[in-house]
mmCIF file of C-alpha atoms (C1' of nucleotides) in Angstrom:
data_model
loop_
_atom_site.group_PDB
_atom_site.id
_atom_site.type_symbol
_atom_site.label_atom_id
_atom_site.label_comp_id
_atom_site.label_asym_id
_atom_site.label_seq_id
_atom_site.Cartn_x
_atom_site.Cartn_y
_atom_site.Cartn_z
ATOM 1 C CA MET Q 1291 -31.823 -6.590 -73.256
ATOM 2 C CA GLN Q 1292 -31.583 -2.862 -73.351
ATOM 3 C CA THR Q 1293 -34.684 -1.918 -71.727
ATOM 4 C CA GLU Q 1294 -33.898 -4.604 -68.860
ATOM 5 C CA GLU Q 1295 -30.315 -3.359 -68.369
ATOM 6 C CA LEU Q 1296 -31.729 0.194 -68.043
ATOM 7 C CA ARG Q 1297 -34.311 -0.743 -65.541
ATOM 8 C CA CYS Q 1298 -32.029 -2.805 -63.643
ATOM 9 C CA CYS Q 1299 -29.504 0.056 -63.588
ATOM 10 C CA GLY Q 1300 -32.233 2.655 -62.485
ATOM 11 C CA ASP Q 1301 -33.221 -0.110 -59.812
ATOM 12 C CA PHE Q 1302 -29.604 -0.091 -58.585
ATOM 13 C CA HIS Q 1303 -29.636 3.398 -58.053
ATOM 14 C CA GLU Q 1304 -32.867 3.680 -56.395
ATOM 15 C CA ARG Q 1305 -32.471 0.738 -54.391
ATOM 16 C CA ALA Q 1306 -31.060 1.437 -50.843
ATOM 17 C CA ASN Q 1307 -27.882 -0.042 -50.059
ATOM 18 C CA LEU Q 1308 -28.741 -2.247 -47.319
ATOM 19 C CA ASP Q 1309 -26.008 -4.633 -47.427
ATOM 20 C CA LYS Q 1310 -24.472 -3.271 -44.171
ATOM 21 C CA TRP Q 1311 -27.580 -4.172 -42.077
ATOM 22 C CA ILE Q 1312 -28.436 -7.230 -43.708
ATOM 23 C CA GLU Q 1313 -25.317 -8.761 -43.604
ATOM 24 C CA ILE Q 1314 -25.097 -7.992 -39.711
ATOM 25 C CA LEU Q 1315 -28.802 -9.209 -39.520
ATOM 26 C CA GLN Q 1316 -27.882 -12.680 -41.018
ATOM 27 C CA SER Q 1317 -24.548 -13.153 -39.357
ATOM 28 C CA THR Q 1318 -26.748 -13.254 -36.043
ATOM 29 C CA GLY Q 1319 -28.780 -15.958 -37.039
ATOM 30 C CA LEU Q 1320 -31.732 -13.702 -37.759
ATOM 31 C CA LYS Q 1321 -33.607 -14.312 -40.964
ATOM 32 C CA LEU Q 1322 -33.994 -11.960 -43.484
ATOM 33 C CA THR Q 1323 -37.653 -11.838 -43.972
ATOM 34 C CA ALA Q 1324 -39.837 -9.956 -46.586
ATOM 35 C CA PRO Q 1325 -41.302 -7.455 -43.939
ATOM 36 C CA ARG Q 1326 -37.785 -6.778 -42.345
ATOM 37 C CA HIS Q 1327 -36.538 -6.021 -45.670
ATOM 38 C CA VAL Q 1328 -39.430 -3.692 -46.621
ATOM 39 C CA ILE Q 1329 -39.208 -2.128 -43.372
ATOM 40 C CA LEU Q 1330 -35.231 -1.542 -43.578
ATOM 41 C CA GLU Q 1331 -35.601 -0.313 -47.374
ATOM 42 C CA PHE Q 1332 -38.463 2.198 -46.002
ATOM 43 C CA LEU Q 1333 -36.434 3.340 -42.963
ATOM 44 C CA HIS Q 1334 -33.185 4.183 -45.075
ATOM 45 C CA LYS Q 1335 -35.333 6.369 -47.155
ATOM 46 C CA GLN Q 1336 -36.551 8.750 -44.405
ATOM 47 C CA SER Q 1337 -34.706 11.860 -43.382
ATOM 48 C CA HIS Q 1338 -36.492 12.106 -39.741
ATOM 49 C CA PRO Q 1339 -37.809 9.880 -37.199
ATOM 50 C CA ILE Q 1340 -41.090 8.212 -38.098
ATOM 51 C CA THR Q 1341 -43.690 6.088 -36.244
ATOM 52 C CA ASN Q 1342 -44.536 2.612 -36.543
ATOM 53 C CA ARG Q 1343 -47.972 3.534 -38.322
ATOM 54 C CA GLU Q 1344 -46.188 5.766 -40.677
ATOM 55 C CA ILE Q 1345 -44.112 2.812 -41.603
ATOM 56 C CA TYR Q 1346 -46.993 0.655 -41.943
ATOM 57 C CA ASN Q 1347 -48.767 2.942 -44.363
ATOM 58 C CA GLY Q 1348 -45.548 3.886 -46.036
ATOM 59 C CA ILE Q 1349 -45.049 0.300 -47.137
ATOM 60 C CA SER Q 1350 -48.590 0.162 -48.201
ATOM 61 C CA ASN Q 1351 -49.503 -2.468 -45.815
ATOM 62 C CA ASP Q 1352 -47.161 -4.991 -47.126
ATOM 63 C CA CYS Q 1353 -47.138 -6.604 -43.811
ATOM 64 C CA ASP Q 1354 -49.130 -6.770 -40.496
ATOM 65 C CA LEU Q 1355 -48.861 -3.656 -38.342
ATOM 66 C CA ALA Q 1356 -47.874 -5.819 -35.553
ATOM 67 C CA SER Q 1357 -44.917 -6.961 -37.436
ATOM 68 C CA VAL Q 1358 -43.870 -3.374 -37.711
ATOM 69 C CA TYR Q 1359 -43.894 -3.067 -34.202
ATOM 70 C CA ARG Q 1360 -42.009 -6.403 -33.967
ATOM 71 C CA SER Q 1361 -39.557 -5.583 -36.568
ATOM 72 C CA ILE Q 1362 -38.662 -2.184 -34.935
ATOM 73 C CA ASN Q 1363 -37.987 -3.697 -31.665
ATOM 74 C CA LEU Q 1364 -35.762 -6.043 -33.114
ATOM 75 C CA PHE Q 1365 -33.799 -3.571 -34.774
ATOM 76 C CA ILE Q 1366 -33.566 -1.458 -31.547
ATOM 77 C CA LYS Q 1367 -32.207 -4.483 -29.738
ATOM 78 C CA ILE Q 1368 -29.714 -5.100 -32.223
ATOM 79 C CA GLY Q 1369 -28.836 -1.452 -32.570
ATOM 80 C CA PHE Q 1370 -30.242 -0.864 -36.103
ATOM 81 C CA VAL Q 1371 -32.769 1.756 -34.920
ATOM 82 C CA GLN Q 1372 -32.855 4.640 -32.568
ATOM 83 C CA GLN Q 1373 -36.105 5.722 -30.820
ATOM 84 C CA PHE Q 1374 -36.774 9.579 -30.202
ATOM 85 C CA ASP Q 1375 -39.807 10.771 -28.219
ATOM 86 C CA PHE Q 1376 -41.228 14.203 -29.295
ATOM 87 C CA GLY Q 1377 -43.579 14.464 -26.560
ATOM 88 C CA ASP Q 1378 -46.932 13.012 -28.273
ATOM 89 C CA GLY Q 1379 -46.841 9.951 -26.626
ATOM 90 C CA ILE Q 1380 -46.079 8.324 -29.941
ATOM 91 C CA ALA Q 1381 -42.613 6.683 -30.371
ATOM 92 C CA ARG Q 1382 -40.598 7.439 -33.480
ATOM 93 C CA PHE Q 1383 -37.696 5.850 -35.187
ATOM 94 C CA GLU Q 1384 -34.703 6.327 -37.216
ATOM 95 C CA LEU Q 1385 -32.352 3.940 -38.671
ATOM 96 C CA ILE Q 1386 -28.658 4.244 -37.965
ATOM 97 C CA GLU Q 1387 -25.522 3.220 -39.373
ATOM 98 C CA PRO Q 1388 -24.291 0.207 -37.157
ATOM 99 C CA GLY Q 1389 -20.968 0.999 -35.166
ATOM 100 C CA LEU Q 1390 -21.282 4.819 -35.975
ATOM 101 C CA ASP Q 1391 -21.770 7.161 -33.097
ATOM 102 C CA SER Q 1392 -25.330 8.516 -34.032
ATOM 103 C CA HIS Q 1393 -26.159 10.221 -31.065
ATOM 104 C CA HIS Q 1394 -27.979 13.717 -32.075
ATOM 105 C CA HIS Q 1395 -31.343 15.470 -31.226
ATOM 106 C CA HIS Q 1396 -34.126 17.272 -33.307
ATOM 107 C CA ILE Q 1397 -36.056 20.599 -33.235
ATOM 108 C CA VAL Q 1398 -39.731 20.022 -33.911
ATOM 109 C CA CYS Q 1399 -42.065 22.881 -35.013
ATOM 110 C CA THR Q 1400 -44.911 23.082 -32.544
ATOM 111 C CA ASP Q 1401 -47.193 24.322 -35.420
ATOM 112 C CA CYS Q 1402 -46.638 22.231 -38.338
ATOM 113 C CA SER Q 1403 -44.466 19.306 -36.811
ATOM 114 C CA LYS Q 1404 -41.677 20.068 -39.144
ATOM 115 C CA VAL Q 1405 -38.480 18.234 -38.032
ATOM 116 C CA ILE Q 1406 -34.835 19.402 -38.183
ATOM 117 C CA GLU Q 1407 -31.970 17.266 -36.899
ATOM 118 C CA ILE Q 1408 -29.546 19.073 -34.474
ATOM 119 C CA ASP Q 1409 -25.948 18.244 -33.966
ATOM 120 C CA HIS Q 1410 -25.381 20.546 -31.015
ATOM 121 C CA CYS Q 1411 -25.456 18.483 -27.908
ATOM 122 C CA PHE Q 1412 -25.411 19.046 -24.049
ATOM 123 C CA PRO Q 1413 -22.011 19.801 -23.084
ATOM 124 C CA ASN Q 1414 -19.701 17.062 -21.828
ATOM 125 C CA SER Q 1415 -18.183 19.353 -19.245
ATOM 126 C CA LEU Q 1416 -21.700 19.765 -17.641
ATOM 127 C CA THR Q 1417 -22.368 16.119 -17.721
ATOM 128 C CA GLU Q 1418 -19.480 15.525 -15.478
ATOM 129 C CA THR Q 1419 -20.386 18.501 -13.458
ATOM 130 C CA ILE Q 1420 -23.708 16.342 -12.783
ATOM 131 C CA GLU Q 1421 -21.788 13.267 -12.111
ATOM 132 C CA LYS Q 1422 -19.788 14.632 -9.423
ATOM 133 C CA HIS Q 1423 -22.893 16.564 -8.022
ATOM 134 C CA THR Q 1424 -25.097 13.567 -7.904
ATOM 135 C CA GLY Q 1425 -22.917 10.468 -7.660
ATOM 136 C CA PHE Q 1426 -24.668 9.186 -10.816
ATOM 137 C CA SER Q 1427 -22.378 7.326 -13.357
ATOM 138 C CA ARG Q 1428 -22.808 6.168 -17.134
ATOM 139 C CA ILE Q 1429 -24.877 9.361 -17.706
ATOM 140 C CA THR Q 1430 -26.606 9.761 -20.823
ATOM 141 C CA HIS Q 1431 -29.635 12.245 -21.691
ATOM 142 C CA LYS Q 1432 -32.752 12.820 -23.837
ATOM 143 C CA LEU Q 1433 -32.847 16.052 -25.515
ATOM 144 C CA GLU Q 1434 -35.359 17.365 -27.906
ATOM 145 C CA PHE Q 1435 -36.183 20.988 -28.997
ATOM 146 C CA PHE Q 1436 -39.412 22.534 -29.705
ATOM 147 C CA GLY Q 1437 -40.161 25.906 -31.391
ATOM 148 C CA LEU Q 1438 -41.738 27.827 -34.255
ATOM 149 C CA CYS Q 1439 -40.037 27.268 -37.885
ATOM 150 C CA SER Q 1440 -39.310 29.921 -40.104
ATOM 151 C CA GLU Q 1441 -42.729 29.412 -42.082
ATOM 152 C CA CYS Q 1442 -45.115 29.263 -39.086
ATOM 153 C CA LYS Q 1443 -43.550 32.045 -37.050
ATOM 154 C CA MET C 1055 -57.164 21.128 25.960
ATOM 155 C CA GLN C 1056 -53.207 20.998 25.821
ATOM 156 C CA THR C 1057 -53.643 17.567 23.689
ATOM 157 C CA GLU C 1058 -56.077 19.234 21.310
ATOM 158 C CA GLU C 1059 -53.933 22.332 21.023
ATOM 159 C CA LEU C 1060 -50.869 20.306 20.339
ATOM 160 C CA ARG C 1061 -52.570 18.136 17.983
ATOM 161 C CA CYS C 1062 -53.895 21.239 16.249
ATOM 162 C CA CYS C 1063 -50.366 22.783 16.160
ATOM 163 C CA GLY C 1064 -49.191 19.379 14.811
ATOM 164 C CA ASP C 1065 -51.707 19.571 12.261
ATOM 165 C CA PHE C 1066 -50.781 23.020 11.165
ATOM 166 C CA HIS C 1067 -47.338 22.362 10.559
ATOM 167 C CA GLU C 1068 -47.941 19.081 8.709
ATOM 168 C CA ARG C 1069 -50.747 20.618 6.616
ATOM 169 C CA ALA C 1070 -49.376 21.924 3.161
ATOM 170 C CA ASN C 1071 -49.815 25.719 2.746
ATOM 171 C CA LEU C 1072 -51.991 25.574 -0.302
ATOM 172 C CA ASP C 1073 -53.408 29.043 0.005
ATOM 173 C CA LYS C 1074 -51.696 30.500 -3.076
ATOM 174 C CA TRP C 1075 -53.057 27.757 -5.348
ATOM 175 C CA ILE C 1076 -56.613 27.804 -4.001
ATOM 176 C CA GLU C 1077 -56.794 31.682 -4.182
ATOM 177 C CA ILE C 1078 -55.912 31.591 -7.800
ATOM 178 C CA LEU C 1079 -58.103 28.611 -8.348
ATOM 179 C CA GLN C 1080 -61.192 30.315 -7.166
ATOM 180 C CA SER C 1081 -60.268 33.852 -8.578
ATOM 181 C CA THR C 1082 -60.576 32.261 -11.968
ATOM 182 C CA GLY C 1083 -64.152 30.759 -11.341
ATOM 183 C CA LEU C 1084 -62.997 27.106 -11.004
ATOM 184 C CA LYS C 1085 -64.404 25.306 -8.032
ATOM 185 C CA LEU C 1086 -62.374 24.105 -5.205
ATOM 186 C CA THR C 1087 -63.565 20.806 -5.064
ATOM 187 C CA ALA C 1088 -62.679 17.882 -2.710
ATOM 188 C CA PRO C 1089 -60.858 15.977 -5.364
ATOM 189 C CA ARG C 1090 -58.838 18.868 -6.482
ATOM 190 C CA HIS C 1091 -58.096 20.008 -2.849
ATOM 191 C CA VAL C 1092 -56.788 16.279 -1.846
ATOM 192 C CA ILE C 1093 -54.724 16.284 -5.204
ATOM 193 C CA LEU C 1094 -53.166 19.610 -4.604
ATOM 194 C CA GLU C 1095 -52.408 18.661 -1.159
ATOM 195 C CA PHE C 1096 -50.781 15.180 -1.900
ATOM 196 C CA LEU C 1097 -48.676 16.753 -4.802
ATOM 197 C CA HIS C 1098 -47.145 19.534 -2.540
ATOM 198 C CA LYS C 1099 -45.859 16.553 -0.368
ATOM 199 C CA GLN C 1100 -43.970 15.062 -3.275
ATOM 200 C CA SER C 1101 -40.246 15.733 -3.804
ATOM 201 C CA HIS C 1102 -40.362 14.311 -7.382
ATOM 202 C CA PRO C 1103 -42.716 14.041 -10.310
ATOM 203 C CA ILE C 1104 -45.462 11.318 -9.889
ATOM 204 C CA THR C 1105 -47.773 9.548 -12.219
ATOM 205 C CA ASN C 1106 -51.570 9.839 -12.216
ATOM 206 C CA ARG C 1107 -52.018 6.267 -10.728
ATOM 207 C CA GLU C 1108 -49.462 7.130 -7.964
ATOM 208 C CA ILE C 1109 -51.610 10.177 -6.934
ATOM 209 C CA TYR C 1110 -54.649 7.881 -7.240
ATOM 210 C CA ASN C 1111 -53.295 5.415 -4.965
ATOM 211 C CA GLY C 1112 -51.690 8.148 -2.820
ATOM 212 C CA ILE C 1113 -54.833 9.801 -1.746
ATOM 213 C CA SER C 1114 -56.237 6.177 -1.169
ATOM 214 C CA ASN C 1115 -58.807 6.513 -3.957
ATOM 215 C CA ASP C 1116 -60.535 9.612 -2.375
ATOM 216 C CA CYS C 1117 -61.625 10.146 -5.983
ATOM 217 C CA ASP C 1118 -62.159 8.474 -9.186
ATOM 218 C CA LEU C 1119 -58.946 8.103 -11.288
ATOM 219 C CA ALA C 1120 -60.505 9.850 -14.057
ATOM 220 C CA SER C 1121 -60.934 12.552 -11.630
ATOM 221 C CA VAL C 1122 -57.136 12.441 -11.066
ATOM 222 C CA TYR C 1123 -56.578 12.575 -14.716
ATOM 223 C CA ARG C 1124 -59.073 15.654 -15.366
ATOM 224 C CA SER C 1125 -57.515 17.449 -12.131
ATOM 225 C CA ILE C 1126 -54.081 17.184 -13.490
ATOM 226 C CA ASN C 1127 -55.062 18.303 -16.875
ATOM 227 C CA LEU C 1128 -56.695 21.239 -15.588
ATOM 228 C CA PHE C 1129 -53.741 21.965 -13.310
ATOM 229 C CA ILE C 1130 -51.231 22.056 -16.242
ATOM 230 C CA LYS C 1131 -53.686 24.193 -18.406
ATOM 231 C CA ILE C 1132 -53.663 26.967 -15.442
ATOM 232 C CA GLY C 1133 -49.935 26.724 -14.656
ATOM 233 C CA PHE C 1134 -50.320 24.623 -11.549
ATOM 234 C CA VAL C 1135 -48.579 21.654 -12.648
ATOM 235 C CA GLN C 1136 -45.688 20.682 -14.941
ATOM 236 C CA GLN C 1137 -45.333 17.684 -16.900
ATOM 237 C CA PHE C 1138 -42.239 15.524 -17.264
ATOM 238 C CA ASP C 1139 -41.501 12.554 -19.507
ATOM 239 C CA PHE C 1140 -39.125 9.895 -18.210
ATOM 240 C CA GLY C 1141 -39.287 7.729 -21.385
ATOM 241 C CA ASP C 1142 -41.369 4.920 -20.180
ATOM 242 C CA GLY C 1143 -44.793 6.016 -21.900
ATOM 243 C CA ILE C 1144 -46.331 7.221 -18.361
ATOM 244 C CA ALA C 1145 -46.582 10.758 -17.773
ATOM 245 C CA ARG C 1146 -45.461 12.362 -14.548
ATOM 246 C CA PHE C 1147 -46.363 15.349 -12.854
ATOM 247 C CA GLU C 1148 -45.111 18.061 -10.283
ATOM 248 C CA LEU C 1149 -46.580 20.922 -8.649
ATOM 249 C CA ILE C 1150 -45.109 24.367 -9.312
ATOM 250 C CA GLU C 1151 -45.537 27.594 -7.502
ATOM 251 C CA PRO C 1152 -47.498 29.840 -9.881
ATOM 252 C CA GLY C 1153 -45.445 32.788 -11.289
ATOM 253 C CA LEU C 1154 -41.840 31.307 -10.434
ATOM 254 C CA ASP C 1155 -39.453 29.981 -13.096
ATOM 255 C CA SER C 1156 -39.894 26.377 -12.490
ATOM 256 C CA HIS C 1157 -37.608 25.271 -15.305
ATOM 257 C CA HIS C 1158 -35.544 22.395 -14.316
ATOM 258 C CA HIS C 1159 -34.527 18.714 -15.229
ATOM 259 C CA HIS C 1160 -34.131 15.236 -13.484
ATOM 260 C CA ILE C 1161 -31.823 12.403 -13.582
ATOM 261 C CA VAL C 1162 -33.188 8.997 -13.242
ATOM 262 C CA CYS C 1163 -31.537 5.784 -12.164
ATOM 263 C CA THR C 1164 -32.028 2.987 -15.023
ATOM 264 C CA ASP C 1165 -31.912 0.642 -12.140
ATOM 265 C CA CYS C 1166 -33.960 1.516 -8.983
ATOM 266 C CA SER C 1167 -35.746 4.682 -10.771
ATOM 267 C CA LYS C 1168 -34.458 6.980 -8.095
ATOM 268 C CA VAL C 1169 -35.040 10.626 -9.289
ATOM 269 C CA ILE C 1170 -32.797 13.604 -8.177
ATOM 270 C CA GLU C 1171 -33.555 17.222 -9.500
ATOM 271 C CA ILE C 1172 -31.024 18.715 -11.927
ATOM 272 C CA ASP C 1173 -30.802 22.633 -12.008
ATOM 273 C CA HIS C 1174 -27.980 22.740 -14.995
ATOM 274 C CA CYS C 1175 -29.633 23.403 -17.921
ATOM 275 C CA PHE C 1176 -28.846 23.492 -21.768
ATOM 276 C CA PRO C 1177 -26.800 26.668 -22.502
ATOM 277 C CA ASN C 1178 -28.756 29.655 -23.768
ATOM 278 C CA SER C 1179 -25.697 30.485 -26.106
ATOM 279 C CA LEU C 1180 -25.990 27.173 -27.729
ATOM 280 C CA THR C 1181 -29.844 27.762 -27.972
ATOM 281 C CA GLU C 1182 -29.136 31.014 -29.636
ATOM 282 C CA THR C 1183 -26.996 29.351 -32.121
ATOM 283 C CA ILE C 1184 -29.576 26.687 -32.955
ATOM 284 C CA GLU C 1185 -32.169 29.782 -33.389
ATOM 285 C CA LYS C 1186 -29.760 31.182 -35.967
ATOM 286 C CA HIS C 1187 -28.836 27.785 -37.560
ATOM 287 C CA THR C 1188 -32.368 26.539 -37.992
ATOM 288 C CA GLY C 1189 -34.270 29.584 -38.494
ATOM 289 C CA PHE C 1190 -36.596 28.511 -35.486
ATOM 290 C CA SER C 1191 -37.684 30.830 -32.951
ATOM 291 C CA ARG C 1192 -39.237 30.690 -29.288
ATOM 292 C CA ILE C 1193 -37.329 27.769 -28.687
ATOM 293 C CA THR C 1194 -37.957 25.594 -25.599
ATOM 294 C CA HIS C 1195 -36.385 21.935 -24.751
ATOM 295 C CA LYS C 1196 -37.044 18.888 -23.035
ATOM 296 C CA LEU C 1197 -34.027 17.274 -21.221
ATOM 297 C CA GLU C 1198 -33.793 14.479 -18.919
ATOM 298 C CA PHE C 1199 -30.792 12.295 -17.648
ATOM 299 C CA PHE C 1200 -30.273 8.796 -17.108
ATOM 300 C CA GLY C 1201 -27.653 6.923 -15.286
ATOM 301 C CA LEU C 1202 -26.723 4.568 -12.348
ATOM 302 C CA CYS C 1203 -27.163 5.944 -8.876
ATOM 303 C CA SER C 1204 -24.329 5.579 -6.406
ATOM 304 C CA GLU C 1205 -26.177 2.819 -4.718
ATOM 305 C CA CYS C 1206 -26.694 0.828 -7.783
ATOM 306 C CA LYS C 1207 -23.487 1.271 -9.563
ATOM 307 C "C1'" DA G 1435 -82.695 27.597 0.807
ATOM 308 C "C1'" DT G 1436 -82.575 27.914 -4.390
ATOM 309 C "C1'" DT G 1437 -80.379 27.941 -8.355
ATOM 310 C "C1'" DT G 1438 -77.015 26.595 -11.744
ATOM 311 C "C1'" DA G 1439 -73.223 25.865 -14.222
ATOM 312 C "C1'" DA G 1440 -69.092 23.140 -13.109
ATOM 313 C "C1'" DT G 1441 -67.650 18.843 -11.688
ATOM 314 C "C1'" DT G 1442 -67.572 14.127 -10.281
ATOM 315 C "C1'" DG G 1443 -68.519 9.014 -10.599
ATOM 316 C "C1'" DC G 1444 -69.048 5.455 -13.597
ATOM 317 C "C1'" DA G 1445 -68.597 2.800 -17.378
ATOM 318 C "C1'" DA G 1446 -67.488 2.626 -22.014
ATOM 319 C "C1'" DA G 1447 -64.534 4.130 -25.718
ATOM 320 C "C1'" DT G 1448 -60.054 5.239 -27.657
ATOM 321 C "C1'" DG G 1449 -55.325 4.236 -29.208
ATOM 322 C "C1'" DG G 1450 -50.600 2.661 -28.977
ATOM 323 C "C1'" DA G 1451 -48.321 -1.185 -28.070
ATOM 324 C "C1'" DT G 1452 -47.959 -6.284 -26.944
ATOM 325 C "C1'" DT G 1453 -48.942 -11.117 -27.075
ATOM 326 C "C1'" DG G 1454 -50.870 -16.158 -28.002
ATOM 327 C "C1'" DC G 1455 -51.127 -19.350 -31.426
ATOM 328 C "C1'" DA G 1456 -51.686 -21.575 -35.650
ATOM 329 C "C1'" DA G 1457 -50.040 -21.290 -40.271
ATOM 330 C "C1'" DA G 1458 -46.242 -19.524 -43.176
ATOM 331 C "C1'" DT G 1459 -41.428 -19.169 -44.354
ATOM 332 C "C1'" DG G 1460 -35.960 -18.660 -44.811
ATOM 333 C "C1'" DG G 1461 -31.976 -20.910 -44.285
ATOM 334 C "C1'" DT G 1462 -29.537 -25.394 -43.595
ATOM 335 C "C1'" DG G 1463 -28.283 -29.640 -44.586
ATOM 336 C "C1'" DT G 1464 -29.537 -33.748 -48.141
ATOM 337 C "C1'" DA R 1364 -34.810 -29.532 -56.060
ATOM 338 C "C1'" DC R 1365 -36.505 -31.357 -51.276
ATOM 339 C "C1'" DA R 1366 -37.251 -31.718 -46.668
ATOM 340 C "C1'" DC R 1367 -36.735 -30.018 -42.145
ATOM 341 C "C1'" DC R 1368 -37.472 -26.920 -38.183
ATOM 342 C "C1'" DA R 1369 -36.733 -23.071 -35.878
ATOM 343 C "C1'" DT R 1370 -37.989 -18.280 -36.456
ATOM 344 C "C1'" DT R 1371 -41.174 -15.380 -38.161
ATOM 345 C "C1'" DT R 1372 -45.841 -13.843 -39.705
ATOM 346 C "C1'" DG R 1373 -50.921 -12.529 -39.835
ATOM 347 C "C1'" DC R 1374 -54.487 -12.488 -37.209
ATOM 348 C "C1'" DA R 1375 -57.295 -11.440 -33.263
ATOM 349 C "C1'" DA R 1376 -57.132 -10.678 -28.654
ATOM 350 C "C1'" DT R 1377 -55.525 -8.293 -25.022
ATOM 351 C "C1'" DC R 1378 -53.009 -4.854 -21.903
ATOM 352 C "C1'" DC R 1379 -52.718 -0.414 -20.251
ATOM 353 C "C1'" DA R 1380 -52.729 4.745 -20.097
ATOM 354 C "C1'" DT R 1381 -55.796 8.109 -20.966
ATOM 355 C "C1'" DT R 1382 -60.085 10.156 -22.821
ATOM 356 C "C1'" DT R 1383 -64.998 10.630 -23.049
ATOM 357 C "C1'" DG R 1384 -70.434 10.670 -22.910
ATOM 358 C "C1'" DC R 1385 -73.672 10.960 -19.344
ATOM 359 C "C1'" DA R 1386 -76.717 11.126 -15.374
ATOM 360 C "C1'" DA R 1387 -76.173 12.633 -10.568
ATOM 361 C "C1'" DT R 1388 -73.863 15.568 -7.591
ATOM 362 C "C1'" DT R 1389 -71.966 19.881 -5.721
ATOM 363 C "C1'" DA R 1390 -69.711 24.511 -4.857
ATOM 364 C "C1'" DA R 1391 -70.535 29.010 -4.746
ATOM 365 C "C1'" DA R 1392 -73.443 32.918 -6.063
ATOM 366 C "C1'" DT R 1393 -78.327 35.145 -5.347
#
DNA sequence: ATTTAATTGCAAATGGATTGCAAATGGTGT
DNA sequence: ACACCATTTGCAATCCATTTGCAATTAAAT
């Protein structure tokens, strides 16, 4: 029927294209459960890192909060999700495309908590200097910026 | 007596020179209490950031753990102490010289947790670029490095 | 010494995150 | 469709870092 078709088409456009993640999930023997699907879908809609509780609220308590924690930890382990720390003691998470280089940073408004993604990064040349200087190898870094956004200043 | 004088002399060299901090503390109307003195002294002996619990153990339970937390929070508020976050959910603290620019970073061994101080910093020129790019002002950053130290690699 | 507000110790509370366990479930083969 | 079974969930309890309420203590000024 027409309405059915239209609704279906609308759904198609609204629905996140999660095939990439779902395929990998199932190919590793893990189950595509309702909570995991809903959480993946919700993560895919976000434009900045969110907390476990925000996910829980965002999916209108579709599953237990503990299952959000467990799903997120799983997603981190299999490389679906990246964790960020904005210094307030609450972990934040972002869905990443499997295989792609997802390394980036954020700037957080100290007043209204607005978050913008930052593509600038700590220079490789300096990392090499630190490598030589300290004797450390396989160096990574965590870097987040803080400041007043244009509206709060 | 000679032994007395020697011990005294030894004590003098061992004892931390906390006058700078103590003066400021008292000039602001705050009390120099036994816990605060002991904690200051212990912090002064450290060469990298330590947790509240490490302070508590390090001063052999000379005061309550809650008082360590309260003293550290006070020290942060009056600029005696700087907080660092190594990503394990436990806050770490370092005594800083009042008034001096104490901005620096660390590299942490992901294997043995060894910590080395890093003086290299995120370039100012890039920070200015981010300022223009995002419209944010008064930008600061948190930056920590992780890797394998020479002994663990 | 006396006074007084700041500070402490203690125990309880808070809050993010983890976990044990019985019940539910999804993927596989029949 | 059905049955199997390891995985996963919901629920409640627990953990652990940190904070807090309050009565007792204490530093420092009078």
